[in-house]
Short mmCIF file of C-alpha atoms in Angstrom, two decimals:
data_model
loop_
_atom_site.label_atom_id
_atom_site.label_comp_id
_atom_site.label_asym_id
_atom_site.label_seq_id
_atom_site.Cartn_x
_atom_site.Cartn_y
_atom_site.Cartn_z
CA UNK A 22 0.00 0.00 0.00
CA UNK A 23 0.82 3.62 -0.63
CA UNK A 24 1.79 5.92 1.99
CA UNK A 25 1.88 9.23 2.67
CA UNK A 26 2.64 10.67 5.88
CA UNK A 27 2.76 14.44 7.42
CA UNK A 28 4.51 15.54 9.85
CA UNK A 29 1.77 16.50 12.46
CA UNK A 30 -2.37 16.10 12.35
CA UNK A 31 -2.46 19.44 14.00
CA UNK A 32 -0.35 22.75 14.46
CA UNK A 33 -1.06 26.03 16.01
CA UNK A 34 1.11 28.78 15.19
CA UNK A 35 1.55 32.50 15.52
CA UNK A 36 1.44 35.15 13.25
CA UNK A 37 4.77 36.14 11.42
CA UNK A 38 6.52 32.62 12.09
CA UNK A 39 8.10 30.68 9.65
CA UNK A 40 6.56 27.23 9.71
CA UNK A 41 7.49 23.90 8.01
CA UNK A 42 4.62 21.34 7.12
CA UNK A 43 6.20 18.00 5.79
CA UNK A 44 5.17 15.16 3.80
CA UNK A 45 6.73 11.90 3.08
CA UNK A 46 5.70 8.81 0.38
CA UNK A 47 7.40 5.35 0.55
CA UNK A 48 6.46 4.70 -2.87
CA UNK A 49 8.71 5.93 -4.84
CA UNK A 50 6.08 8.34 -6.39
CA UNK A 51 7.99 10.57 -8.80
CA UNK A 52 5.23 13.47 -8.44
CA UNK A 53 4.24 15.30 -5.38
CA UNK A 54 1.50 18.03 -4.74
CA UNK A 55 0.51 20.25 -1.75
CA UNK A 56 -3.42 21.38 -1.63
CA UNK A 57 -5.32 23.26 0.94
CA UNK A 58 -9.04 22.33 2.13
CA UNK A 59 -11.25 25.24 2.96
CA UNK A 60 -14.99 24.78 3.78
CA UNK A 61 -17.03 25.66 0.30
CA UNK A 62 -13.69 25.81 -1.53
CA UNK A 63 -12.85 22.04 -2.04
CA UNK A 64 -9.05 21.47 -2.76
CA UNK A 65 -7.10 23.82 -4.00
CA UNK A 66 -3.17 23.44 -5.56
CA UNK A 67 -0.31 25.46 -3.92
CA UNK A 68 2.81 23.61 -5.06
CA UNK A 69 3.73 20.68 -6.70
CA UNK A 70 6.81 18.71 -7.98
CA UNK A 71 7.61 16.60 -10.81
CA UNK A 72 10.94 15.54 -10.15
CA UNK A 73 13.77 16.17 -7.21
CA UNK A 74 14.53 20.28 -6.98
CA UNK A 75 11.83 20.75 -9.29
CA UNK A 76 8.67 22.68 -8.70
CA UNK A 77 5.73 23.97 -9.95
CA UNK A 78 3.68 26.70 -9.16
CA UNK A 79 0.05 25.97 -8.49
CA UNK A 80 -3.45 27.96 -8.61
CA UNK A 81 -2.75 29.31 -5.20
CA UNK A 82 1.54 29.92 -4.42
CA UNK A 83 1.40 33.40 -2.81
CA UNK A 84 2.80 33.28 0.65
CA UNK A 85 3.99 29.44 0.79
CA UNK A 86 7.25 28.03 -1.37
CA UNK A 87 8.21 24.23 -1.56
CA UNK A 88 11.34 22.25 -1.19
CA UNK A 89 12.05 19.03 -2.52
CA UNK A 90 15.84 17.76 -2.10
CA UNK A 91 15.09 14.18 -1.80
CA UNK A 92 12.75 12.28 -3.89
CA UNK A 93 10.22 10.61 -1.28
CA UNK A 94 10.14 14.17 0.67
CA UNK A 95 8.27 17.33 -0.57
CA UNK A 96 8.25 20.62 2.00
CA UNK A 97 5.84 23.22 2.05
CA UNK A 98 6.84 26.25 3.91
CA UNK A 99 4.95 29.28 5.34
CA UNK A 100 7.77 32.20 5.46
CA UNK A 101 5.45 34.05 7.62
CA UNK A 102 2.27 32.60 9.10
CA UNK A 103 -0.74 35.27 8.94
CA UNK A 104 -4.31 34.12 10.18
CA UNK A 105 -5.39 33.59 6.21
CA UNK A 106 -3.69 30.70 6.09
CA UNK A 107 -5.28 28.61 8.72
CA UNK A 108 -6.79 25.54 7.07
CA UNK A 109 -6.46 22.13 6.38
CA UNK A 110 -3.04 21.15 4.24
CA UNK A 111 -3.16 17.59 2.43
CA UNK A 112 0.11 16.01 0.82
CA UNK A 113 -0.65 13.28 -2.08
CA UNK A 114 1.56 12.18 -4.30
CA UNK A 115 1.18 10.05 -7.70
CA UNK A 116 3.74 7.79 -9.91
CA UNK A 117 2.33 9.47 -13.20
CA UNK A 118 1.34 12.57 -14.28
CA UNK A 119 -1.85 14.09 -14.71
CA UNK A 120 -3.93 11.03 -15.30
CA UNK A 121 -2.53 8.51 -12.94
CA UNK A 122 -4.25 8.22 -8.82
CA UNK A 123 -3.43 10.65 -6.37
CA UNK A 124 -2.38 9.23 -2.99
CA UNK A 125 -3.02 11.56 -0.14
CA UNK A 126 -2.06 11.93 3.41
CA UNK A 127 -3.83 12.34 6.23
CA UNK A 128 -3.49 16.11 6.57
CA UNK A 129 -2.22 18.68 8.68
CA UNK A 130 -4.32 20.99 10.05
CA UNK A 131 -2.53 24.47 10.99
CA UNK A 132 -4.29 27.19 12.84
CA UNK A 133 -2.36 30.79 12.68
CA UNK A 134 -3.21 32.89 15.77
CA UNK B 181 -10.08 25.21 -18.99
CA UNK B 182 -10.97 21.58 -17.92
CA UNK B 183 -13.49 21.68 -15.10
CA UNK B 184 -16.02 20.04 -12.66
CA UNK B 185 -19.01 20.82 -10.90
CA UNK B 186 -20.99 19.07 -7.96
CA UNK B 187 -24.23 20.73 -8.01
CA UNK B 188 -25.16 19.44 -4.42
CA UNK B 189 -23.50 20.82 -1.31
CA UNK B 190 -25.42 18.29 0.53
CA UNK B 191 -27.28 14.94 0.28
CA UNK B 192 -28.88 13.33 2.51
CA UNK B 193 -30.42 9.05 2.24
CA UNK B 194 -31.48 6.91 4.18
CA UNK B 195 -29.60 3.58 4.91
CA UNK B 196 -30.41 1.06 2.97
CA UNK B 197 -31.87 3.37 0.28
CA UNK B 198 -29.76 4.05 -3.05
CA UNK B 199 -27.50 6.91 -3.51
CA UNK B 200 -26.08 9.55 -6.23
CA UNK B 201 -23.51 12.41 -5.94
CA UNK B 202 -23.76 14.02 -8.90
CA UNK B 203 -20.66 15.54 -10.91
CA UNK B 204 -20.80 17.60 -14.20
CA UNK B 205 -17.89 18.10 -16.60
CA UNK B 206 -16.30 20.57 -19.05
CA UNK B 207 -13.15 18.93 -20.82
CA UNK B 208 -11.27 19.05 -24.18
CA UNK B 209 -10.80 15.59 -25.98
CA UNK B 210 -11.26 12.70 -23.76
CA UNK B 211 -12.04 12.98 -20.27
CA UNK B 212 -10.17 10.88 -17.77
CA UNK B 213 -12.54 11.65 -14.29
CA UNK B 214 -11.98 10.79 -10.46
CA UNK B 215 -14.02 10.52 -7.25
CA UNK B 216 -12.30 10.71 -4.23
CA UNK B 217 -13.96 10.38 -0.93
CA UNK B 218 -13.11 11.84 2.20
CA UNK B 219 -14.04 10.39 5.79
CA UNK B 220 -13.80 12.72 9.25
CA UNK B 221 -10.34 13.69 10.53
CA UNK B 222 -8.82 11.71 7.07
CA UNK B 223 -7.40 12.57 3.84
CA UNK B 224 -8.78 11.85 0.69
CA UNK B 225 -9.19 8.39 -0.53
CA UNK B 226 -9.51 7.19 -4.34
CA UNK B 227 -12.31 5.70 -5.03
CA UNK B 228 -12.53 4.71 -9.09
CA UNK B 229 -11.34 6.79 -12.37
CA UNK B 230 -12.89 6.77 -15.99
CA UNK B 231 -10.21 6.77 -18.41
CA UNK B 232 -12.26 4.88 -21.44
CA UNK B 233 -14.28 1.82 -22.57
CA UNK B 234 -17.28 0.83 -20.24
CA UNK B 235 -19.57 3.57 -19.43
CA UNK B 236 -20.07 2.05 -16.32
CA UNK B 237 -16.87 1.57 -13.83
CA UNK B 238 -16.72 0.04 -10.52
CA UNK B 239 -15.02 1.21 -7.32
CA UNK B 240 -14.03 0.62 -4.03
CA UNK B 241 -16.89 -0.07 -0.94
CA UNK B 242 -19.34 -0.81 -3.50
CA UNK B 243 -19.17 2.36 -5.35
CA UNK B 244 -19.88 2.73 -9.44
CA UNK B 245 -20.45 5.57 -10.93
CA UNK B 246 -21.39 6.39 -14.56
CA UNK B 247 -19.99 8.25 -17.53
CA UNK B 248 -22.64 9.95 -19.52
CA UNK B 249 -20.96 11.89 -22.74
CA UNK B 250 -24.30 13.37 -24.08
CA UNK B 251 -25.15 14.65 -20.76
CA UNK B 252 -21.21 15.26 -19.31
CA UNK B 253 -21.55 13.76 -16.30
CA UNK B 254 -19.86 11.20 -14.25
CA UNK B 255 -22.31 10.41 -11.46
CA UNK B 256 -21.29 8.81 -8.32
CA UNK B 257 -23.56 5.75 -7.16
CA UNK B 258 -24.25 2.83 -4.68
CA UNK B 259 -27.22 0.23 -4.67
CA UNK B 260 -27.53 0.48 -1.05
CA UNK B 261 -26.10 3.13 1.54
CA UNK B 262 -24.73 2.24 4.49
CA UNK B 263 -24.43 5.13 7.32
CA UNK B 264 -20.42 4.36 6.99
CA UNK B 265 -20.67 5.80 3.80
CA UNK B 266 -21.21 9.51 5.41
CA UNK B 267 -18.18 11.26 4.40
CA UNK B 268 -17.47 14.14 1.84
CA UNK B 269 -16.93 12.74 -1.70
CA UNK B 270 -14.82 14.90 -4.51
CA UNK B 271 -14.96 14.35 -8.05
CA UNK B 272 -11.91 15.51 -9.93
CA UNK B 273 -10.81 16.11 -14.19
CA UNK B 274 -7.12 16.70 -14.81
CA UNK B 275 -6.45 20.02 -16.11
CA UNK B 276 -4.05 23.59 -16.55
CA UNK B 277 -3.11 21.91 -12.95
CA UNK B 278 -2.74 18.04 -12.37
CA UNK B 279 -5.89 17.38 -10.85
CA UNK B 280 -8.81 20.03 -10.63
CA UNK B 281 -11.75 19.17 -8.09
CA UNK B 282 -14.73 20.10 -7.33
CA UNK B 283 -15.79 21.68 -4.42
CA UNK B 284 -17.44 19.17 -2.49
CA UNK B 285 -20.57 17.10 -1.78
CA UNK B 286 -21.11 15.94 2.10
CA UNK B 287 -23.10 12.61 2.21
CA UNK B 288 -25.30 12.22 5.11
CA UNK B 289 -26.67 8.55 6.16
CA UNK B 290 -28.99 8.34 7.79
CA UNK B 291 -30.42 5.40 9.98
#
């Protein structure tokens, strides 16, 4: 089975910090995505990667940036937290492009004070 | 622009009784289509894709949903709900991005 794990289920942060969400696949997935969930909004794309040091900018980039150094790990950091960005964050990642499954984590839920 | 559209926010069955979740589409050439499904406190799960051939295509948990050219939809269904089937389902096209979803339909079981 696919996995995807994050690095916490829930984080509560302050305004102005710098904050790290991670995500991890054992699959050997070559493609990686960040999303955020928002009530009424449904999933929306912030980042995602195609390959190691490779990104991509999605529908929704301003005020988060990505790292991916190693294949099976894809970063998403918040450079400074502000209360707009409290929401639900899902990692997936796929072995294809475009057409093939998505395999998603559990989520991390961040609240920004 | 390649999109989807779940006309329901919400919809509520009774156990037992069928179900739908309804998804429209807008797509260039050949659609390849998703549902996903998302229980409490989880991420999403994948529950089938159309890519082509059979109209109809079978899931996971009992789920099948339908492919409908003339009418663009790819409707989500189930014979017989079960209350474990509340949960929030997406249905998703690829598009400009990999995968665009819609925004959401919350199933509600109800015994």
């Amino acid at each position: 089975d696919v996995k995807v794990t994050q690095s916490s289920r829930y984080l509560v942060k302050r305004t102005g910090e710098k904050v790290f969400l991670e995500c991890v696949q054992d699959m050997d997935h070559e493609n990686m995505f960040w999303y955020r969930q928002d009530p009424g909004l449904g999933l929306r794309l912030i980042y995602f990667s195609y390959d190691v040091k490779m990104k991509e900018k999605g529908d929704i980039p301003e005020g988060y940036s990505v790292s991916r150094e190693k294949k099976e790990r894809f970063s998403l950091i918040l450079e400074s937290a502000s209360t707009n960005q409290t929401s639900m964050y899902l990692c997936a990642s796929s072995l294809q492009r475009d057409t093939d499954t998505q395999y998603f984590g559990p989520g991390t839920r961040l609240t920004v004070l | 622009a390649q999109s989807v559209a779940q006309p329901e926010d919400q919809v509520n069955v009774a156990e037992g009784n069928p179900l739908t979740v309804k998804c429209t589409y807008s797509v260039s050439g050949n659609p390849y289509l998703f549902w996903y499904v998302q229980y409490p406190n989880r991420g999403l799960q994948f529950l089938l894709k159309y890519i082509t051939g059979d109209n109809l295509v079978k899931g996971s948990y009992g789920f099948e949903a339908e492919f409908n050219k003339s009418q663009t939809s790819f409707h989500l269904k189930k014979p017989s709900a079960l209350v474990s089937d509340s949960a929030l389902y997406f249905c998703a096209v690829p598009g400009n991005t990999p995968l665009v979803f819609g925004k959401g339909t919350r199933l509600s079981v109800i015994a």
